[in-house]
Coordinates of C-alpha atoms in Angstrom, one line a residue:
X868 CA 80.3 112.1 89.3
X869 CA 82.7 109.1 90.8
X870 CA 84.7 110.2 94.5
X871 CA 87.1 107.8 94.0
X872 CA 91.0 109.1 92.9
X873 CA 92.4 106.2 91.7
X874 CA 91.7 102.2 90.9
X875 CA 93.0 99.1 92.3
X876 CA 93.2 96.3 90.2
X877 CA 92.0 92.9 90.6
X878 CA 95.6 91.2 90.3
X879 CA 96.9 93.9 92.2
X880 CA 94.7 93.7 95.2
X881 CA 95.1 89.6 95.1
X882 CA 98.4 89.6 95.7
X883 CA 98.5 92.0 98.2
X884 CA 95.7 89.7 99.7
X885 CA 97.1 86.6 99.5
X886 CA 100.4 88.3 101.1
X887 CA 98.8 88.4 104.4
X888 CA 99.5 85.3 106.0
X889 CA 99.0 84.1 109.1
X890 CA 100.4 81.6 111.6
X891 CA 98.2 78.3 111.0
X892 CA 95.0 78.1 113.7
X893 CA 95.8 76.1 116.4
X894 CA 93.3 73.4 117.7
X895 CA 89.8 75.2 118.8
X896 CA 90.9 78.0 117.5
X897 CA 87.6 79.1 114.9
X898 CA 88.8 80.3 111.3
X899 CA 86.3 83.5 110.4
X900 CA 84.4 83.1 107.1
X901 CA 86.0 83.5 104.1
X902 CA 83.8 86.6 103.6
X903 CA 84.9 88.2 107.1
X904 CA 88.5 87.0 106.1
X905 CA 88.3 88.8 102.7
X906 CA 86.8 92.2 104.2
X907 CA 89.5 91.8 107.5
X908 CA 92.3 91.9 105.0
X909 CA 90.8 94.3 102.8
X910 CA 90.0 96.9 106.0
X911 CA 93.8 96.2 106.7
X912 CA 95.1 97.2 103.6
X913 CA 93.5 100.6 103.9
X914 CA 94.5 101.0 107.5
X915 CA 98.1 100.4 106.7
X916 CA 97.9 102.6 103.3
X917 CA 98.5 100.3 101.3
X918 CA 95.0 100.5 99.6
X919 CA 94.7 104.7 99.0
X920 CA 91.4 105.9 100.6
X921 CA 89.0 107.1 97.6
X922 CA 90.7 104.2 95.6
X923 CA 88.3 102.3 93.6
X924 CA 88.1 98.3 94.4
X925 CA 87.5 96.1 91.0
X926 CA 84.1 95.0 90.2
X927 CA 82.8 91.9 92.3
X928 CA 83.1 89.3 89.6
X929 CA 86.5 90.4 88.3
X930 CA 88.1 89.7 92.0
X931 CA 85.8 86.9 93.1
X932 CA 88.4 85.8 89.6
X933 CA 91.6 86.7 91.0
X934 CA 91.0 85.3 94.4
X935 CA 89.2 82.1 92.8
X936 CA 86.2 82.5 95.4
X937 CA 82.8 82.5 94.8
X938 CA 81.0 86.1 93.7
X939 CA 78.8 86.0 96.9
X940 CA 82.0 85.9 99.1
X941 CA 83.1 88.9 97.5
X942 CA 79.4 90.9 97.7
X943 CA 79.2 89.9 101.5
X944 CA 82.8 90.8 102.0
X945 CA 81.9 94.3 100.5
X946 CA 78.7 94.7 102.2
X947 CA 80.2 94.1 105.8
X948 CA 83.0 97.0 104.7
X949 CA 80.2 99.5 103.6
X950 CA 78.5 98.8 107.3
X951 CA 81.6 99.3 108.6
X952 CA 82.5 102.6 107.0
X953 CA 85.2 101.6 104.9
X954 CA 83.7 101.3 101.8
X955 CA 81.5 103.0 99.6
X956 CA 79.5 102.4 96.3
X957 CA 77.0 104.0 94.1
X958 CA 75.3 102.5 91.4
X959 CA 77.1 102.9 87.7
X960 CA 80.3 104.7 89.7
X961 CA 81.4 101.2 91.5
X962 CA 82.8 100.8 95.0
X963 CA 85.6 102.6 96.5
X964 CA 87.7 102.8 100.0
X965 CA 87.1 105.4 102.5
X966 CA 87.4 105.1 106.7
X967 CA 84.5 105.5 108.9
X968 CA 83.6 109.8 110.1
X969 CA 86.0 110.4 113.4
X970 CA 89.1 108.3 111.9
X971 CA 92.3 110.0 110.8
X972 CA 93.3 109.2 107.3
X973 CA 96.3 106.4 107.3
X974 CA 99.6 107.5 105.7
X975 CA 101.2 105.9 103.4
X976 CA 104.9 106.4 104.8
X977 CA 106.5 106.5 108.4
X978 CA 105.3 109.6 109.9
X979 CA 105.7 110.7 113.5
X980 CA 103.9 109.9 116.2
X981 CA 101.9 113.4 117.4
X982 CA 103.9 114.4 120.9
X983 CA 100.4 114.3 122.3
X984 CA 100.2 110.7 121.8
X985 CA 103.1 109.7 123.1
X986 CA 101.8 109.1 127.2
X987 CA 99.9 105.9 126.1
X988 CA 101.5 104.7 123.2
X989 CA 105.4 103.6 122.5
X990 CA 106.1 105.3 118.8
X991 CA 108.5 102.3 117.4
X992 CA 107.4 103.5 113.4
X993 CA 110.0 106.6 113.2
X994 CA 113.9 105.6 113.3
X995 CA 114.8 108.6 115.0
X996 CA 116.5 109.7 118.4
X997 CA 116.0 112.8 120.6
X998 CA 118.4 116.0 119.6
X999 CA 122.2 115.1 121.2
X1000 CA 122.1 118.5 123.4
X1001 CA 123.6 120.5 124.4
X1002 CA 125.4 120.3 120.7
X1003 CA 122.0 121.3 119.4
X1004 CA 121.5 124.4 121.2
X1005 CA 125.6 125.0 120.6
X1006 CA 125.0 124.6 116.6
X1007 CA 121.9 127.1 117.0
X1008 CA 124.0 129.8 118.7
X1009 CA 127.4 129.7 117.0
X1010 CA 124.8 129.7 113.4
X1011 CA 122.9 133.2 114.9
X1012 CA 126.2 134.3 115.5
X1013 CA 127.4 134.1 111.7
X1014 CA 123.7 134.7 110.5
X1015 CA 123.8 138.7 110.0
X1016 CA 125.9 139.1 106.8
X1017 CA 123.5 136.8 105.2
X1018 CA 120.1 138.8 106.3
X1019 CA 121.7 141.2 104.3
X1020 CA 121.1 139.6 100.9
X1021 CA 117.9 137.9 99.1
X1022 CA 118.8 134.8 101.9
X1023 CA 118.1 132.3 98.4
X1024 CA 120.9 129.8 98.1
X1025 CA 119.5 127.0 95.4
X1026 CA 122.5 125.2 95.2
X1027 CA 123.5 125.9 99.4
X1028 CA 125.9 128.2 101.2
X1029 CA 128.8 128.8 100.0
X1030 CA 130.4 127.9 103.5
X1031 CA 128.7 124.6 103.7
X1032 CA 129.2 122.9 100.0
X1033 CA 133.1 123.7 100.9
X1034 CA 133.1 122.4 104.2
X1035 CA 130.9 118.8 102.9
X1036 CA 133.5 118.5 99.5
X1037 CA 136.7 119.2 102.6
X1038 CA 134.9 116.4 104.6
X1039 CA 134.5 114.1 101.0
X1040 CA 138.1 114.9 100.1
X1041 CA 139.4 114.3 103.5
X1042 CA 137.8 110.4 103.0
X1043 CA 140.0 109.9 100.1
X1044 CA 137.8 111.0 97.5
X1045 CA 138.8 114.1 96.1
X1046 CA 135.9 116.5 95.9
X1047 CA 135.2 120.3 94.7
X1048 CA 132.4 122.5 95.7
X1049 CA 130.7 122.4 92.9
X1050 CA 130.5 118.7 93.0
X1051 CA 127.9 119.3 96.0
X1052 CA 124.0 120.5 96.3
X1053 CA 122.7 121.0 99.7
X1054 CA 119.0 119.9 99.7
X1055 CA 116.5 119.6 102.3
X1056 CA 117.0 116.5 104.0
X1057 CA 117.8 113.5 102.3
X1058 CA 114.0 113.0 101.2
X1059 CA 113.9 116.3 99.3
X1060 CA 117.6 115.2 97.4
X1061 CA 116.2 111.9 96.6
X1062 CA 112.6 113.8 95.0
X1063 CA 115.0 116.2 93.2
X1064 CA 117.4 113.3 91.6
X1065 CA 113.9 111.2 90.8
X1066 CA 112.5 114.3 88.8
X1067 CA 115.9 114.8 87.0
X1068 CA 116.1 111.0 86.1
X1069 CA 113.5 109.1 86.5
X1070 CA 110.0 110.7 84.8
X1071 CA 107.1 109.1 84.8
X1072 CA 106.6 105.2 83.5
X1073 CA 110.7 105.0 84.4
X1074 CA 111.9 101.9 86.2
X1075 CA 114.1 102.3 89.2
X1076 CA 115.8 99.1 91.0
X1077 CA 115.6 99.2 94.3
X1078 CA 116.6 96.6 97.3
X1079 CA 114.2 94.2 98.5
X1080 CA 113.2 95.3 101.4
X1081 CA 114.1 98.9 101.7
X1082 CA 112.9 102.3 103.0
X1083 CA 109.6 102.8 102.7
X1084 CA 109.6 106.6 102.4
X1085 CA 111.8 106.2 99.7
X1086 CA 109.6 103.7 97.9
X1087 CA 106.4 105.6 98.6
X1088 CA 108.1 108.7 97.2
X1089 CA 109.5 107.1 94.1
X1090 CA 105.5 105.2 93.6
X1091 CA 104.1 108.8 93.5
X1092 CA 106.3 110.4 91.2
X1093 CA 105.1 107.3 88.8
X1094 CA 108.0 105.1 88.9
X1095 CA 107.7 100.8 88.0
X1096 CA 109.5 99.4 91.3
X1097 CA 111.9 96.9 90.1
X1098 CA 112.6 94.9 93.4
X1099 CA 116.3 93.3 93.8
X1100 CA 116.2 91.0 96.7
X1101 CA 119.1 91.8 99.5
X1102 CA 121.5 88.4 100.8
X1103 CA 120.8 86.8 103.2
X1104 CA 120.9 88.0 107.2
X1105 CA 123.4 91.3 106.9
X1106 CA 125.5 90.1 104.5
X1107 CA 124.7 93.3 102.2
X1108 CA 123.7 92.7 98.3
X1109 CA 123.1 89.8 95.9
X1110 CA 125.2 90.7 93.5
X1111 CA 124.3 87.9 91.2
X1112 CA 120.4 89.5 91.3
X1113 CA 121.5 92.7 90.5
X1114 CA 123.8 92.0 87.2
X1115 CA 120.7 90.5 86.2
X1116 CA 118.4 92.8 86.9
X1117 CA 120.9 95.8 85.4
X1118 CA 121.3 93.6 82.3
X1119 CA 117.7 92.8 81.7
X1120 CA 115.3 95.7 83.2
X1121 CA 117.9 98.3 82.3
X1122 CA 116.6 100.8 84.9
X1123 CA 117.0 104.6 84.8
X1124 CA 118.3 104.7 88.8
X1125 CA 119.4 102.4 91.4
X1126 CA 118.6 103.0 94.9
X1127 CA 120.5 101.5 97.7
X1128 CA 122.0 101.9 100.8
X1129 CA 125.4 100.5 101.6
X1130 CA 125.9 101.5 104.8
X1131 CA 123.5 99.7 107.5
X1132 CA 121.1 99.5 105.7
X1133 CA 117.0 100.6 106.4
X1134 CA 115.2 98.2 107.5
X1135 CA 117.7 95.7 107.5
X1136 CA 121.0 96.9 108.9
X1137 CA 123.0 95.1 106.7
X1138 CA 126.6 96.5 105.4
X1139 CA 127.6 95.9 101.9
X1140 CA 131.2 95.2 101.6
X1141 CA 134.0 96.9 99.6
X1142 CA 133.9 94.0 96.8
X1143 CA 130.1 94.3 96.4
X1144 CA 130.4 98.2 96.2
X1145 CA 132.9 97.8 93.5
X1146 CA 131.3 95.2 91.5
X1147 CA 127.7 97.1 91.6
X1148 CA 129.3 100.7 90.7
X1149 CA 131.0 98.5 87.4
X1150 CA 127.8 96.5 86.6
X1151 CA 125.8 100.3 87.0
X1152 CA 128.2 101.9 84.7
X1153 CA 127.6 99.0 82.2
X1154 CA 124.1 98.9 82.1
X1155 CA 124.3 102.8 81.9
X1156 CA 122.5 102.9 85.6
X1157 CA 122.8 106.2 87.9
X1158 CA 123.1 104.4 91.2
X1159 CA 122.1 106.7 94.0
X1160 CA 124.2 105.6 97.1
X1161 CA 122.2 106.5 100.7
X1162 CA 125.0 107.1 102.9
X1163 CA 122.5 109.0 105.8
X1164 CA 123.7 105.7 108.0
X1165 CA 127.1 105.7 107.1
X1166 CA 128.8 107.3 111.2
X1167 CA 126.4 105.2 112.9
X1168 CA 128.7 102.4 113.4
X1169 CA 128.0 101.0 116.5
X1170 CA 130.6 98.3 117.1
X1171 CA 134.3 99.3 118.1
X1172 CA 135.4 96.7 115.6
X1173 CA 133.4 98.1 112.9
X1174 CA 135.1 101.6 112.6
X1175 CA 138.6 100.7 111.9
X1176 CA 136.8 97.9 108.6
X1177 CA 134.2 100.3 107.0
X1178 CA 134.4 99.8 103.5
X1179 CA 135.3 102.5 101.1
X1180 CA 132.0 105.1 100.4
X1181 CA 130.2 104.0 97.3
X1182 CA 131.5 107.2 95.4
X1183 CA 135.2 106.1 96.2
X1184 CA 134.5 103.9 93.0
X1185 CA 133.6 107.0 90.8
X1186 CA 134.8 109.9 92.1
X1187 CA 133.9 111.7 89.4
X1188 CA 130.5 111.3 90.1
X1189 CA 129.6 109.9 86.4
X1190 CA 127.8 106.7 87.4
X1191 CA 127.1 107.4 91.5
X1192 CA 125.2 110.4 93.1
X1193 CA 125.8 110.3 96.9
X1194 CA 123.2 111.6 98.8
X1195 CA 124.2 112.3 102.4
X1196 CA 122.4 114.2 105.9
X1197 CA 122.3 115.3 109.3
X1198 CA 118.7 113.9 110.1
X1199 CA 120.2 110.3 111.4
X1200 CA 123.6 110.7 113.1
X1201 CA 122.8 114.2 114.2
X1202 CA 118.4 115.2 114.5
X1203 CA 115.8 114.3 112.3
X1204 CA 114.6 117.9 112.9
X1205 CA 117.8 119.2 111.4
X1206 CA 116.5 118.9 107.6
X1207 CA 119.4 119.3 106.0
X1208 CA 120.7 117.1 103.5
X1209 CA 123.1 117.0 100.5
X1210 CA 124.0 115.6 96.9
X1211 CA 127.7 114.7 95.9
X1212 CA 127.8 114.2 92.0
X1213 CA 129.2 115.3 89.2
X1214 CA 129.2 119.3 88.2
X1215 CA 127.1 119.1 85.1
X1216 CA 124.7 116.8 86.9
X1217 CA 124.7 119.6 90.3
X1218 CA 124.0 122.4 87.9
X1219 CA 121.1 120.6 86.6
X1220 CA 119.8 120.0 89.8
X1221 CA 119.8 123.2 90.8
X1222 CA 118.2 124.6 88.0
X1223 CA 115.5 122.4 88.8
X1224 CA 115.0 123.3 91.8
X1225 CA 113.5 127.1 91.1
X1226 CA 110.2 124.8 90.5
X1227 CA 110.8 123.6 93.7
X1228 CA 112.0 124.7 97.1
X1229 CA 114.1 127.2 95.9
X1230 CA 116.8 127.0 98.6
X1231 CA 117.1 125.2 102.2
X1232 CA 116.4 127.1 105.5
X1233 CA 119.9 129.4 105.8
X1234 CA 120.2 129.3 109.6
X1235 CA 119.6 125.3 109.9
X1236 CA 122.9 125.4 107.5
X1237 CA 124.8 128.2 108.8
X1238 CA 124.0 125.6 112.5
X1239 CA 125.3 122.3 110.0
X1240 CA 128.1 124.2 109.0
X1241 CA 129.5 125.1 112.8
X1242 CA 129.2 121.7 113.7
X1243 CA 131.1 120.5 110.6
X1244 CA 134.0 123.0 111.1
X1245 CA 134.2 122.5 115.0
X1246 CA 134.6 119.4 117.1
X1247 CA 130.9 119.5 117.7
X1248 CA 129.7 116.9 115.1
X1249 CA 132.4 114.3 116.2
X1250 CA 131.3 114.2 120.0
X1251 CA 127.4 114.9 118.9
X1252 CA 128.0 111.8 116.7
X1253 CA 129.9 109.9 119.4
X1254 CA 126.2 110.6 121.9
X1255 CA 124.4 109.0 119.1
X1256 CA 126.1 106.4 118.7
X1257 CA 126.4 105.1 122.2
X1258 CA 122.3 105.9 122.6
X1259 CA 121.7 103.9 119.8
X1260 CA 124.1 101.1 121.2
X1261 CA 122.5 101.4 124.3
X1262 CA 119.1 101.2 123.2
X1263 CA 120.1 97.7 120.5
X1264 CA 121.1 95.9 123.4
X1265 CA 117.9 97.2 125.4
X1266 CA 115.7 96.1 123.0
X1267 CA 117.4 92.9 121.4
X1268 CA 116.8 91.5 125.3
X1269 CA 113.5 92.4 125.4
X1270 CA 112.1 90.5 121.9
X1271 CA 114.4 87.2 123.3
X1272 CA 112.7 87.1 126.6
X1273 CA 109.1 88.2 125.9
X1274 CA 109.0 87.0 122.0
X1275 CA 111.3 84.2 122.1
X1276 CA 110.2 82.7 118.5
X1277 CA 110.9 85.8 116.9
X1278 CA 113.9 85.6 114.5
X1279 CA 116.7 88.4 113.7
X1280 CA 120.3 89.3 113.5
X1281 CA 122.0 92.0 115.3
X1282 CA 123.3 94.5 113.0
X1283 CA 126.9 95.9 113.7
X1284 CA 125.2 99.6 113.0
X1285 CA 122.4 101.8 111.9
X1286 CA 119.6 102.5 113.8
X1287 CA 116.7 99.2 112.8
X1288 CA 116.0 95.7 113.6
X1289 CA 114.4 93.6 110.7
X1290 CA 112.4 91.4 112.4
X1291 CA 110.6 87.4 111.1
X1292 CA 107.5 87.7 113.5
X1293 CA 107.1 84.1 114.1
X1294 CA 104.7 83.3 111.0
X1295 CA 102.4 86.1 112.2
X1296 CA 101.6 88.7 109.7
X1297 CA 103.6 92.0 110.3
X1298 CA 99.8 93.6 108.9
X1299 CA 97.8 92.4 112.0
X1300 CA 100.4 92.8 114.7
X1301 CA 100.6 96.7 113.4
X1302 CA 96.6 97.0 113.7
X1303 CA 97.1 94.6 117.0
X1304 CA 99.6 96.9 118.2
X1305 CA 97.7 100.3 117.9
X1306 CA 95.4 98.6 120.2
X1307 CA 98.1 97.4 122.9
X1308 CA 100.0 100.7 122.8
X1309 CA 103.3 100.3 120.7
X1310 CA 103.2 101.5 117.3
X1311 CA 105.0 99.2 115.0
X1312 CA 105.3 99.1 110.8
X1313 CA 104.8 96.0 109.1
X1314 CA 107.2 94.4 106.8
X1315 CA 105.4 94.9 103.6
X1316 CA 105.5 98.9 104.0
X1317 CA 109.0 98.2 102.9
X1318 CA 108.6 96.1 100.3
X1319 CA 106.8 96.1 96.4
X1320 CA 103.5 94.3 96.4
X1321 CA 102.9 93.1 99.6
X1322 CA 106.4 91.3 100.1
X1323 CA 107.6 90.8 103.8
X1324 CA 103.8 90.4 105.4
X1325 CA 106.2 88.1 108.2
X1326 CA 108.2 91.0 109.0
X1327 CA 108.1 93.8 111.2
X1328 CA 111.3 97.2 112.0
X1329 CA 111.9 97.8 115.3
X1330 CA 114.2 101.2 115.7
X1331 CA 116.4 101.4 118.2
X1332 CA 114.4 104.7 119.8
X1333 CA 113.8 103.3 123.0
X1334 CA 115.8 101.6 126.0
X1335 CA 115.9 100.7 129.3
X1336 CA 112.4 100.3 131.3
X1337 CA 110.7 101.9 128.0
X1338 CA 112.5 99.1 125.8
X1339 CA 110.9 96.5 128.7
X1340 CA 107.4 98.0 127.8
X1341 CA 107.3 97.7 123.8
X1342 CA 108.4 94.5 123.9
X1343 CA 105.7 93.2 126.7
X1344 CA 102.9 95.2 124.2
X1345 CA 104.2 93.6 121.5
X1346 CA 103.8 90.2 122.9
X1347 CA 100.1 91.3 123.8
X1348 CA 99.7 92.1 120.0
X1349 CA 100.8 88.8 118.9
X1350 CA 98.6 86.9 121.2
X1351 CA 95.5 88.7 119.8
X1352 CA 96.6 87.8 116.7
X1353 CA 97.4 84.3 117.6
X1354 CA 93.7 84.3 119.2
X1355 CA 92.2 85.2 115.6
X1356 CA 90.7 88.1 117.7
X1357 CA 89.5 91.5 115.5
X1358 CA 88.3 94.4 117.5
X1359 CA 89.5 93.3 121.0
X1360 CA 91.3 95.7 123.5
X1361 CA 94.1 95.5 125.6
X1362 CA 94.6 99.1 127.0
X1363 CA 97.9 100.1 127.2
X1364 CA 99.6 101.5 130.5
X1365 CA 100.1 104.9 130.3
X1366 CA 104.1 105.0 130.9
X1367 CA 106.0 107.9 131.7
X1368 CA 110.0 107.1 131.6

């Protein structure tokens, strides 16, 4: 019986191959083997990912094909990844990926760095800050406070507390855009209102437009539950959407959803303005498109100038909710550890949600909302918000100094808000300065975990998680990583510095 899960194929794997490109060799510099090359970017692939483990790899002549090499390149390339652990084959079953005995498996997505970790290496893959105290502990008391009428009953709330959808349609409505209670679902965290709006909308085979690059959580998320990616590339440097690209990809693709997010956008940081909102909710409307509006970045405006010209919410163009689902949370501007999110859309499409959701959760944690809801309906979300924001700013500046001084090649604009840097890695691929990376002590993601098919291998996101001295050090071990990948060098060390701020 075959252990592999699922199949790669040929064209598939030889574009996410031929994505991975490198800055040219400089003189003396020696070029591996094609073979070593092949299996390098191969063992990369699964490292990152990108590749599943257990996936099977097409049959050596049918990729010797796609990558127009000869057979033997691909047989060696295969044999050195079987010595090396990360591949295995059996006669009449094929060859499939796997990682050598003592390795963790990679994820696919962003996940945490383990707190264990965290003394040698500098986490830069999770856009997330420490809890703004002492408004977390403040939330957590005032909710135990209001918490004993609710242990009295069955504590399930599918659609949320009664409290909390009221107080989120009040802070809708008190934006301009009128809003009832029943216009609102809270969810766990943004990622589980995303998952339920997917099942609701878009089944298996369905095509979704998304923004090219955007969050790869998101994209992983929407890949499992079987959707076809259709990729919509952003405008250039922060200037929001294309929205010649997307009337044509709404007119021609006709896609079930539309993910974006308006509002300093992941990984880019780029704000769409109040002309592109309008012109994306009509074109969605036309092409008979939910478009589900990510607003989780919407407060973290970090430029003075920027709060008195944020555009209108995406919604304030159907406030019905007909064409545009909203999906809002606390995870960014407050702590990712506060997993609550919520859905702004139209009744019939909340009650449907809800009723999908007995095959799911059920209901979100009641004291993490009863904690939500104090902050909402106190002054403690406005000041808690107010810390985040100036952390983040502090931390952009931090960092933004340290690329220009240690990586002075490296090319970006500084978003206005949000919490990511979207980084052109100086013709190095964002793949090897990742693996280069775990081996100088920063953890980085590479560009094409937020892309479809392998786009953005030149990039890399930097978060704005870290500052002062600690800021100093991730850019210093980035610049280590990029000089073993300038140096064509696979399995060399630099040890990180374990560093304590």
């Amino acid at each position: 019986m075959a252990q592999w899960t699922s199949a790669v194929g040929a064209a598939q794997l030889a574009r996410l191959l031929t994505s991975q490109q490198d800055r040219p060799a400089g003189p003396g510099t020696r070029r591996p083997p094609a073979y070593r090359a092949l299996a390098d970017g191969i063992r990369l692939l699964v490292l990152e990912g990108r590749v599943p483990v257990a996936a099977r790899l097409p049959a050596e002549r049918e990729l010797a094909l796609a990558l127009a090499v000869s057979r033997t390149t691909v047989a060696a390339a295969y044999e050195a990844l079987r010595g090396e652990g990360f591949l295995e084959s059996r006669r009449g079953a094929g060859s499939w990926t796997a990682v050598p005995a003592g390795n963790p498996i990679p994820a696919r997505g962003l996940e945490p760095l383990p707190p264990e970790a965290l003394g040698s290496m500098i986490d830069l893959g999770c856009a997330s800050l420490p809890a703004p105290e002492p408004w977390l502990t403040r939330a957590v008391q005032g909710a135990l406070e209001e918490l004993p009428p609710y242990a009295h009953t069955h504590g399930d709330y599918p659609a949320g507390l009664p409290a909390l959808r009221s107080m989120i349609a009040e802070r809708y409505t008190a934006r301009g855009i009128p809003t009832m209670p029943e216009q609102i679902m809270v969810t766990t965290g943004a990622m589980g209102a995303i998952d339920a709006i997917c099942h609701l909308f878009g089944g298996r085979g369905e095509r979704i437009a998304v923004e090219s690059p955007s969050y790869a959580n998101i994209l992983q998320l929407m890949r499992e539950a079987g959707a076809r990616l259709v990729p919509v590339a952003m405008a250039e440097g922060l200037s929001g959407w294309d929205m010649d690209r997307w009337r044509q990809v709404l007119r021609e693709a006709a896609p079930r959803i539309a993910y974006v997010v308006a509002d300093f956008h992941n990984p880019t940081g780029a704000l769409a303005d109040e002309d592109q909102r309008r012109r994306l909710v009509d074109a969605a409307r036309s092409a008979g498109t939910v478009l589900v509006a990510d607003e989780t970045m919407s407060e973290l405006w970090l430029d003075e100038d920027v709060r008195d010209a944020m555009p209108r919410p995406v919604c304030g163009f159907d406030p019905a909710g007909s064409t545009v689902i909203t999906v809002g949370s606390a995870s960014k501007a407050f702590w990712a550890g506060m997993r609550i999110g919520w859905v702004r859309a139209a009744p019939d499409v909340i009650r449907s949600l809800v009723a999908a959701r007995a095959y799911a959760d059920l209901g979100t944690p009641v004291l993490e909302q009863l904690a939500v809801n104090w902050l909402f309906s106190t002054d403690g979300w406005a000041q808690a918000v107010e810390l985040r924001r100036a952390q983040a700013r502090e931390n952009r500046d931090a960092l933004v100094a340290a690329v220009r001084r240690e990586l002075p090649d490296w090319e970006f604009e500084v978003p206005r808000g949000g919490l990511t840097l979207w980084v052109r890695a100086g013709g190095l691929s964002g793949s090897r300065l990742a693996e280069a990376g775990e081996r100088t002590g920063v953890r980085v993601p590479s560009g094409p975990r937020f892309g479809v098919d392998g786009a953005f291998e030149g990039y890399v996101r930097l978060p704005f998680t870290v500052g002062g001295a600690v800021a100093d050090e991730a850019a210093s071990r980035l610049a280590a990583a990029a000089r073993l990948v300038e140096s064509g060098a696979t399995g060399a060390t630099e040890s990180p510095r374990t560093f304590v701020a």
